[in-house]
Short mmCIF file of C-alpha atoms in Angstrom, two decimals:
data_model
loop_
_atom_site.label_atom_id
_atom_site.label_comp_id
_atom_site.label_asym_id
_atom_site.label_seq_id
_atom_site.Cartn_x
_atom_site.Cartn_y
_atom_site.Cartn_z
CA UNK A 1 47.63 -51.45 43.41
CA UNK A 2 49.32 -53.28 40.55
CA UNK A 3 50.68 -51.38 37.58
CA UNK A 4 48.30 -51.52 34.59
CA UNK A 5 45.25 -52.20 36.65
CA UNK A 6 44.50 -48.66 37.97
CA UNK A 7 40.79 -47.75 37.86
CA UNK A 8 39.34 -44.90 35.85
CA UNK A 9 37.98 -42.34 38.33
CA UNK A 10 35.62 -39.48 37.75
CA UNK A 11 35.09 -36.98 40.69
CA UNK A 12 31.96 -34.84 40.45
CA UNK A 13 31.92 -31.68 42.56
CA UNK A 14 30.02 -28.50 42.33
CA UNK A 15 27.45 -26.24 43.84
CA UNK A 16 24.39 -27.62 45.69
CA UNK A 17 21.46 -27.70 43.29
CA UNK A 18 23.66 -27.68 40.11
CA UNK A 19 22.71 -31.18 39.01
CA UNK A 20 25.31 -33.59 40.54
CA UNK A 21 22.74 -36.40 40.85
CA UNK A 22 21.92 -36.10 37.16
CA UNK A 23 25.60 -36.29 36.31
CA UNK A 24 25.98 -39.45 38.45
CA UNK A 25 23.03 -41.01 36.61
CA UNK A 26 24.81 -40.32 33.27
CA UNK A 27 27.93 -41.98 34.63
CA UNK A 28 26.01 -44.93 36.00
CA UNK A 29 24.42 -45.41 32.55
CA UNK A 30 27.88 -45.39 31.11
CA UNK A 31 29.05 -48.30 33.29
CA UNK A 32 30.58 -46.50 36.19
CA UNK A 33 30.22 -47.62 39.83
CA UNK A 34 28.83 -44.48 41.44
CA UNK A 35 28.97 -43.25 45.06
CA UNK A 36 27.38 -40.01 46.23
CA UNK A 37 28.86 -37.98 49.15
CA UNK A 38 31.84 -40.09 49.93
CA UNK A 39 33.89 -38.42 52.71
CA UNK A 40 37.34 -37.38 51.22
CA UNK A 41 39.22 -39.32 53.96
CA UNK A 42 37.69 -42.58 52.59
CA UNK A 43 38.50 -41.94 48.91
CA UNK A 44 41.87 -43.90 48.78
CA UNK A 45 40.72 -46.89 50.86
CA UNK A 46 37.51 -47.08 48.83
CA UNK A 47 39.40 -47.09 45.49
CA UNK A 48 41.71 -49.81 46.85
CA UNK A 49 38.78 -51.89 47.97
CA UNK A 50 36.72 -51.44 44.86
CA UNK A 51 39.48 -52.03 42.30
CA UNK A 52 41.23 -55.17 43.52
CA UNK A 53 43.22 -55.26 40.28
CA UNK A 54 40.05 -55.08 38.00
CA UNK A 55 40.56 -51.63 36.56
CA UNK A 56 37.02 -50.77 37.46
CA UNK A 57 35.38 -47.42 36.42
CA UNK A 58 34.37 -45.42 39.45
CA UNK A 59 32.48 -42.08 39.90
CA UNK A 60 32.31 -40.33 43.12
CA UNK A 61 30.38 -37.16 44.07
CA UNK A 62 31.90 -34.96 46.78
CA UNK A 63 30.64 -31.57 47.85
CA UNK A 64 30.20 -29.30 50.91
CA UNK A 65 28.32 -31.97 52.75
CA UNK A 66 31.82 -33.39 53.57
CA UNK A 67 32.20 -30.51 55.93
CA UNK A 68 35.70 -30.08 57.51
CA UNK A 69 37.27 -32.86 55.46
CA UNK A 70 36.58 -31.13 52.15
CA UNK A 71 39.95 -29.16 52.07
CA UNK A 72 41.70 -32.54 52.07
CA UNK A 73 40.26 -33.42 48.63
CA UNK A 74 42.59 -31.44 46.23
CA UNK A 75 45.70 -33.01 47.87
CA UNK A 76 44.23 -36.46 47.70
CA UNK A 77 43.31 -36.12 44.04
CA UNK A 78 46.87 -34.90 43.29
CA UNK A 79 48.20 -38.00 45.00
CA UNK A 80 45.95 -40.26 43.01
CA UNK A 81 47.17 -38.70 39.82
CA UNK A 82 50.79 -39.25 40.84
CA UNK A 83 49.93 -42.96 41.28
CA UNK A 84 48.88 -43.17 37.61
CA UNK A 85 45.13 -43.32 38.19
CA UNK A 86 43.15 -41.91 35.23
CA UNK A 87 41.37 -39.06 36.96
CA UNK A 88 38.75 -36.64 35.55
CA UNK A 89 37.32 -33.80 37.65
CA UNK A 90 33.95 -32.26 36.67
CA UNK A 91 32.55 -29.29 38.50
CA UNK A 92 28.87 -28.33 37.98
CA UNK A 93 28.03 -24.73 38.43
CA UNK A 94 24.99 -22.46 37.94
CA UNK A 95 24.37 -18.74 38.45
CA UNK A 96 22.98 -17.58 41.75
CA UNK A 97 19.50 -16.83 40.48
CA UNK A 98 19.10 -20.31 39.04
CA UNK A 99 20.31 -21.96 42.24
CA UNK A 100 17.87 -19.95 44.32
CA UNK A 101 15.03 -20.77 41.99
CA UNK A 102 15.92 -24.55 42.16
CA UNK A 103 16.05 -24.56 46.03
CA UNK A 104 12.69 -22.62 46.07
CA UNK A 105 10.98 -25.06 43.60
CA UNK A 106 12.15 -28.16 45.45
CA UNK A 107 11.75 -26.64 48.98
CA UNK A 108 14.99 -28.31 49.97
CA UNK A 109 17.29 -26.69 52.46
CA UNK A 110 20.84 -25.86 51.47
CA UNK A 111 23.38 -28.15 53.16
CA UNK A 112 25.15 -25.16 54.64
CA UNK A 113 22.02 -23.63 56.18
CA UNK A 114 22.27 -23.22 59.95
CA UNK A 115 19.71 -24.77 62.25
CA UNK A 116 16.74 -22.41 62.57
CA UNK A 117 17.85 -20.26 59.63
CA UNK A 118 15.00 -19.54 57.20
CA UNK A 119 15.92 -20.11 53.58
CA UNK A 120 14.66 -16.70 52.52
CA UNK A 121 16.27 -15.46 49.36
CA UNK A 122 18.80 -13.12 50.98
CA UNK A 123 19.98 -15.77 53.52
CA UNK A 124 20.18 -18.32 50.72
CA UNK A 125 22.28 -16.05 48.51
CA UNK A 126 24.72 -15.56 51.37
CA UNK A 127 24.87 -19.31 51.95
CA UNK A 128 25.60 -19.83 48.17
CA UNK A 129 28.33 -17.21 48.38
CA UNK A 130 29.91 -19.08 51.27
CA UNK A 131 29.78 -22.32 49.35
CA UNK A 132 31.41 -20.78 46.28
CA UNK A 133 34.37 -19.73 48.56
CA UNK A 134 34.67 -23.25 49.93
CA UNK A 135 34.73 -24.81 46.47
CA UNK A 136 37.00 -22.35 44.71
CA UNK A 137 40.11 -24.61 44.75
CA UNK A 138 38.18 -27.63 43.39
CA UNK A 139 36.58 -25.43 40.71
CA UNK A 140 39.87 -24.19 39.52
CA UNK A 141 41.17 -27.73 39.04
CA UNK A 142 38.11 -29.15 37.20
CA UNK A 143 36.35 -28.94 33.93
CA UNK A 144 33.37 -26.70 34.63
CA UNK A 145 29.82 -27.24 33.23
CA UNK A 146 27.45 -24.32 33.58
CA UNK A 147 24.02 -25.94 34.12
CA UNK A 148 22.06 -22.68 34.44
CA UNK A 149 20.26 -23.13 31.12
CA UNK A 150 20.62 -26.85 30.53
CA UNK A 151 17.80 -29.26 30.59
CA UNK A 152 18.47 -32.55 32.44
CA UNK A 153 18.69 -34.41 29.07
CA UNK A 154 21.31 -31.90 27.88
CA UNK A 155 23.40 -32.30 31.03
CA UNK A 156 23.24 -36.16 30.65
CA UNK A 157 24.46 -35.83 27.07
CA UNK A 158 27.23 -33.32 28.05
CA UNK A 159 28.64 -35.57 30.79
CA UNK A 160 28.57 -38.65 28.50
CA UNK A 161 30.42 -36.76 25.83
CA UNK A 162 33.08 -35.61 28.21
CA UNK A 163 33.84 -39.13 29.56
CA UNK A 164 34.04 -40.39 26.03
CA UNK A 165 36.99 -38.08 25.34
CA UNK A 166 40.50 -39.59 25.64
CA UNK A 167 41.67 -39.29 29.20
CA UNK A 168 45.30 -38.67 28.39
CA UNK A 169 44.77 -35.86 25.79
CA UNK A 170 43.47 -32.30 26.08
CA UNK A 171 39.92 -31.98 24.96
CA UNK A 172 38.81 -28.75 23.21
CA UNK A 173 35.21 -27.71 23.90
CA UNK A 174 33.56 -25.02 21.68
CA UNK A 175 30.39 -23.55 23.05
CA UNK A 176 27.95 -21.00 21.52
CA UNK A 177 25.72 -18.82 23.78
CA UNK A 178 23.50 -15.75 23.79
CA UNK A 179 24.61 -12.62 25.67
CA UNK A 180 20.93 -11.64 26.13
CA UNK A 181 20.42 -14.67 28.37
CA UNK A 182 23.64 -14.16 30.38
CA UNK A 183 27.28 -15.14 29.92
CA UNK A 184 28.29 -18.73 30.42
CA UNK A 185 30.11 -19.63 33.61
CA UNK A 186 32.21 -22.61 32.30
CA UNK A 187 34.42 -20.71 29.67
CA UNK A 188 38.20 -20.72 29.89
CA UNK A 189 38.23 -18.21 27.00
CA UNK A 190 35.33 -16.11 25.83
CA UNK A 191 34.91 -14.22 22.56
CA UNK A 192 32.26 -11.61 21.85
CA UNK A 193 31.22 -11.62 18.17
CA UNK A 194 28.19 -9.25 18.44
CA UNK A 195 29.96 -6.76 16.13
CA UNK A 196 29.83 -9.10 13.12
CA UNK A 197 27.16 -8.87 10.43
CA UNK A 198 23.93 -10.43 11.80
CA UNK A 199 21.83 -12.77 9.73
CA UNK A 200 18.92 -12.04 12.05
CA UNK A 201 18.18 -8.88 9.97
CA UNK A 202 17.79 -10.96 6.85
CA UNK A 203 14.11 -12.13 6.88
CA UNK A 204 14.77 -15.37 5.05
CA UNK A 205 17.73 -16.27 7.43
CA UNK A 206 16.08 -15.23 10.74
CA UNK A 207 14.41 -18.58 11.56
CA UNK A 208 17.53 -20.61 10.61
CA UNK A 209 20.74 -21.25 12.61
CA UNK A 210 24.47 -21.11 11.91
CA UNK A 211 24.33 -24.80 11.04
CA UNK A 212 22.06 -24.19 8.00
CA UNK A 213 23.56 -23.74 4.61
CA UNK A 214 21.97 -20.38 3.71
CA UNK A 215 23.35 -18.87 6.90
CA UNK A 216 26.71 -20.53 6.32
CA UNK A 217 26.88 -19.04 2.86
CA UNK A 218 25.88 -15.58 4.08
CA UNK A 219 28.55 -15.52 6.86
CA UNK A 220 31.28 -16.91 4.60
CA UNK A 221 30.77 -13.90 2.35
CA UNK A 222 31.57 -11.47 5.25
CA UNK A 223 35.25 -10.49 5.52
CA UNK A 224 34.87 -9.57 9.19
CA UNK A 225 33.62 -13.04 10.01
CA UNK A 226 36.61 -14.69 8.24
CA UNK A 227 38.97 -12.36 10.10
CA UNK A 228 37.40 -13.17 13.47
CA UNK A 229 37.69 -16.92 12.82
CA UNK A 230 41.29 -16.52 11.78
CA UNK A 231 42.25 -14.48 14.89
CA UNK A 232 40.58 -16.83 17.29
CA UNK A 233 42.23 -19.83 15.63
CA UNK A 234 45.57 -18.08 15.79
CA UNK A 235 45.17 -17.35 19.50
CA UNK A 236 44.27 -21.01 20.24
CA UNK A 237 47.08 -22.43 18.15
CA UNK A 238 49.49 -20.22 20.02
CA UNK A 239 48.46 -21.23 23.49
CA UNK A 240 46.86 -24.75 23.32
CA UNK A 241 50.25 -26.52 23.23
CA UNK A 242 51.29 -24.77 26.45
CA UNK A 243 47.98 -25.70 28.11
CA UNK A 244 48.48 -29.29 27.09
CA UNK A 245 52.01 -29.19 28.57
CA UNK A 246 50.48 -27.96 31.79
CA UNK A 247 48.37 -31.15 31.96
CA UNK A 248 45.07 -29.51 31.28
CA UNK A 249 42.36 -32.09 30.49
CA UNK A 250 39.80 -29.74 29.01
CA UNK A 251 39.71 -26.15 27.55
CA UNK A 252 36.35 -24.53 26.95
CA UNK A 253 36.13 -21.76 24.26
CA UNK A 254 32.83 -19.87 24.51
CA UNK A 255 31.68 -17.62 21.61
CA UNK A 256 28.72 -15.41 22.21
CA UNK A 257 26.51 -13.35 19.95
CA UNK A 258 23.18 -11.54 20.77
CA UNK A 259 20.81 -14.44 20.31
CA UNK A 260 23.18 -17.39 20.24
CA UNK A 261 21.54 -18.67 17.02
CA UNK A 262 23.55 -17.55 13.98
CA UNK A 263 27.03 -16.02 14.34
CA UNK A 264 28.21 -17.83 17.43
CA UNK A 265 26.81 -21.16 16.18
CA UNK A 266 28.49 -20.79 12.86
CA UNK A 267 31.94 -19.96 14.39
CA UNK A 268 31.71 -22.89 16.85
CA UNK A 269 30.97 -25.29 13.98
CA UNK A 270 33.84 -23.84 11.82
CA UNK A 271 36.42 -23.80 14.55
CA UNK A 272 35.46 -27.24 15.84
CA UNK A 273 35.86 -28.62 12.31
CA UNK A 274 39.19 -26.72 11.87
CA UNK A 275 40.72 -28.04 15.08
CA UNK A 276 39.32 -31.58 14.99
CA UNK A 277 42.47 -32.90 13.13
CA UNK A 278 44.73 -31.46 15.91
CA UNK A 279 42.74 -31.99 19.12
CA UNK A 280 39.83 -34.01 20.35
CA UNK A 281 36.99 -31.47 20.00
CA UNK A 282 33.42 -31.24 21.31
CA UNK A 283 30.77 -28.64 20.45
CA UNK A 284 27.84 -27.28 22.37
CA UNK A 285 25.14 -24.87 21.43
CA UNK A 286 23.39 -23.62 24.57
CA UNK A 287 20.57 -21.74 22.98
CA UNK A 288 19.71 -24.45 20.41
CA UNK A 289 18.83 -26.91 23.19
CA UNK A 290 21.34 -29.49 22.05
CA UNK A 291 25.06 -30.36 22.29
#
């Protein structure tokens, strides 16, 4: 492969039922040549064949359907990085209850189900646990997206945002969520801000969000909120340079409050604006139904 012509490669992995086909559609819409379920041992020959010096954008989905060859994938991806290929790894995840519900709704069998094994809930949960163990190494090396509460349109937008980020720089993702709906699975760092003054108890602020000016004004007047923002920012400024030196592509900072509407949204917006001059930043608001 000639220097300067290396392709841009996105590898999608993740749990069965987590939305990998939707992610591939997003990449296809963005101009990537997409292949689903490529065996890991064919990855390098495929890239050589497809590129031919053209610097083509390629997206490949690999998961437990690869069977015994799956453990080869982390080493192969490391080798591709060493060759200078621009590589992004995205891992789609969802909580067990969501995965069970999705399999029940579609009546599809899990790829790890044994012949003759009924996909009753308990058996399916055990199969999901086995799949998580098989994918642990890939998950640890990837940017994780929790699709448990994402609509397909949200996942499409999220993937397109990620691939628009500079490949050679660390991308900082700020995400708000509601503890009452469950913690997010994709956070590298998670901060609980439920102890802060809550605009929910102000009748005129209740229907608004942390992006609306009256809520912004209210929270800016609270010393505890300013202190929380300052301490989170100090933590990130201390450790982000070390993460960048460790060749991390993405760092996700999740901030949760009770309803995911006011305090966490406000802090995500403020911190994303504060760090945007230092790092490429993205923001997501899980409970607002938008990125």
